[in-house]
């Protein structure tokens, strides 16, 4: 018989740096799961992606056991990383704060493809270009 799900929790945690301290502890503590066990498993699973911020979906079951699924880094995080900027524009596409090449956009789209609502890399490229434009990052040919 399948376990009964009591909670679904979504967090964004730096890869390999989960600790029982806030914000992880304050969100997962009330769910009743073993914080140290979660942190150890998450850090081991994300050690190769150090420095990236990774969304994680945690499913908590009635017997206080849990499963988690690690997603790809947010598109905005990848765009800032590739464009080597600290933050996006406050005025959107009216204020250009950085540039990316078509190849860099394609690379980001290929990374994000499993988590995007599309089937082809070309569709993913359009989504990533739109996000970049809204962040004030220009896409050059």
Short mmCIF file of C-alpha atoms in Angstrom, two decimals:
data_model
loop_
_atom_site.label_atom_id
_atom_site.label_comp_id
_atom_site.label_asym_id
_atom_site.label_seq_id
_atom_site.Cartn_x
_atom_site.Cartn_y
_atom_site.Cartn_z
CA UNK A 1 0.00 0.00 0.00
CA UNK A 2 1.26 3.49 -0.84
CA UNK A 3 2.26 5.86 1.93
CA UNK A 4 -0.10 8.74 2.66
CA UNK A 5 1.33 12.17 1.77
CA UNK A 6 0.86 14.79 4.50
CA UNK A 7 2.78 17.73 3.01
CA UNK A 8 4.52 18.97 -0.12
CA UNK A 9 7.18 21.62 0.50
CA UNK A 10 9.10 23.64 -2.11
CA UNK A 11 12.38 25.35 -1.21
CA UNK A 12 15.33 26.92 -3.00
CA UNK A 13 18.58 25.97 -1.28
CA UNK A 14 22.21 26.57 -2.30
CA UNK A 15 23.70 23.28 -3.54
CA UNK A 16 25.68 21.40 -0.89
CA UNK A 17 24.96 23.98 1.81
CA UNK A 18 21.73 22.85 3.49
CA UNK A 19 21.85 23.21 7.29
CA UNK A 20 19.23 22.64 10.01
CA UNK A 21 19.39 26.38 10.72
CA UNK A 22 16.89 28.83 9.16
CA UNK A 23 15.49 28.94 6.51
CA UNK A 24 15.56 25.13 6.08
CA UNK A 25 14.94 24.32 9.75
CA UNK A 26 12.04 26.75 10.19
CA UNK A 27 10.20 25.28 7.19
CA UNK A 28 10.96 21.58 7.67
CA UNK A 29 10.89 21.46 11.50
CA UNK A 30 7.10 21.76 11.81
CA UNK A 31 6.71 19.05 9.15
CA UNK A 32 8.29 16.62 11.62
CA UNK A 33 11.09 15.23 9.46
CA UNK A 34 14.64 14.59 10.63
CA UNK A 35 16.46 17.80 9.64
CA UNK A 36 19.97 16.36 9.86
CA UNK A 37 19.00 13.40 7.67
CA UNK A 38 17.47 15.71 5.02
CA UNK A 39 20.49 18.04 5.05
CA UNK A 40 22.94 15.15 4.68
CA UNK A 41 21.02 13.56 1.78
CA UNK A 42 20.51 16.92 0.02
CA UNK A 43 24.16 17.96 0.40
CA UNK A 44 25.38 14.59 -0.92
CA UNK A 45 23.02 14.76 -3.91
CA UNK A 46 24.03 18.34 -4.83
CA UNK A 47 27.75 18.33 -4.07
CA UNK A 48 28.66 18.44 -7.80
CA UNK A 49 26.60 21.62 -8.35
CA UNK A 50 28.21 23.76 -5.61
CA UNK A 51 27.48 27.47 -5.94
CA UNK A 52 24.13 26.99 -7.72
CA UNK A 53 20.76 27.60 -6.09
CA UNK A 54 18.57 24.55 -6.63
CA UNK A 55 14.81 24.27 -6.14
CA UNK A 56 13.80 21.13 -4.27
CA UNK A 57 10.33 19.59 -3.85
CA UNK A 58 10.03 17.65 -0.60
CA UNK A 59 7.20 15.16 -0.08
CA UNK A 60 6.54 14.38 3.60
CA UNK A 61 4.63 11.19 4.44
CA UNK A 62 2.40 10.31 7.39
CA UNK A 63 5.14 8.20 9.06
CA UNK A 64 7.48 11.26 8.92
CA UNK A 65 9.60 9.77 6.14
CA UNK A 66 10.29 11.94 3.10
CA UNK A 67 11.38 11.99 -0.53
CA UNK A 68 12.76 14.92 -2.46
CA UNK A 69 13.22 15.85 -6.10
CA UNK A 70 15.93 18.33 -7.11
CA UNK A 71 15.03 20.59 -10.03
CA UNK A 72 17.27 22.57 -12.38
CA UNK A 73 18.43 26.03 -11.22
CA UNK A 74 15.99 28.91 -11.88
CA UNK A 75 16.34 30.56 -15.33
CA UNK A 76 16.98 33.96 -13.73
CA UNK A 77 19.87 32.50 -11.68
CA UNK A 78 21.44 30.94 -14.80
CA UNK A 79 21.02 34.14 -16.82
CA UNK A 80 22.75 36.19 -14.10
CA UNK A 81 25.52 33.58 -13.85
CA UNK A 82 26.18 33.48 -17.63
CA UNK A 83 25.89 37.28 -18.07
CA UNK A 84 28.16 37.79 -15.01
CA UNK A 85 25.80 40.33 -13.41
CA UNK A 86 24.72 40.66 -9.78
CA UNK A 87 21.05 41.38 -10.47
CA UNK A 88 18.60 42.07 -13.26
CA UNK A 89 17.30 45.49 -14.26
CA UNK A 90 14.72 47.22 -12.07
CA UNK A 91 13.12 48.72 -15.19
CA UNK A 92 12.87 45.48 -17.19
CA UNK A 93 13.72 45.58 -20.88
CA UNK A 94 14.02 49.41 -20.88
CA UNK A 95 17.33 49.28 -18.97
CA UNK A 96 19.98 46.89 -20.39
CA UNK A 97 22.35 45.58 -17.69
CA UNK A 98 24.10 42.78 -19.60
CA UNK A 99 24.30 40.74 -22.78
CA UNK A 100 24.23 37.06 -23.70
CA UNK A 101 25.01 35.33 -26.99
CA UNK A 102 22.58 33.00 -28.76
CA UNK A 103 24.89 30.10 -27.84
CA UNK A 104 24.71 30.97 -24.13
CA UNK A 105 20.90 31.22 -24.33
CA UNK A 106 20.79 27.79 -26.04
CA UNK A 107 23.02 26.34 -23.30
CA UNK A 108 20.71 27.71 -20.57
CA UNK A 109 17.65 26.41 -22.46
CA UNK A 110 19.18 22.92 -22.67
CA UNK A 111 19.83 22.95 -18.89
CA UNK A 112 16.27 24.14 -18.15
CA UNK A 113 14.44 21.92 -20.69
CA UNK A 114 13.43 19.13 -18.23
CA UNK A 115 11.63 21.62 -15.96
CA UNK A 116 10.07 23.88 -18.60
CA UNK A 117 6.58 23.52 -20.03
CA UNK A 118 7.78 22.70 -23.57
CA UNK A 119 9.09 19.82 -25.67
CA UNK A 120 11.84 21.21 -27.91
CA UNK A 121 14.99 23.23 -27.34
CA UNK A 122 13.70 25.92 -29.74
CA UNK A 123 10.64 26.48 -27.52
CA UNK A 124 12.86 26.53 -24.43
CA UNK A 125 15.11 29.14 -26.10
CA UNK A 126 12.10 31.43 -26.58
CA UNK A 127 11.15 31.10 -22.90
CA UNK A 128 14.71 31.82 -21.72
CA UNK A 129 15.04 34.79 -24.14
CA UNK A 130 11.82 36.25 -22.72
CA UNK A 131 13.10 35.89 -19.17
CA UNK A 132 16.43 37.47 -20.13
CA UNK A 133 14.68 40.40 -21.83
CA UNK A 134 12.51 41.03 -18.77
CA UNK A 135 15.67 41.04 -16.64
CA UNK A 136 17.29 43.67 -18.86
CA UNK A 137 19.72 41.25 -20.50
CA UNK A 138 20.11 41.72 -24.25
CA UNK A 139 20.45 38.68 -26.54
CA UNK A 140 22.95 39.17 -29.37
CA UNK A 141 23.39 37.03 -32.49
#
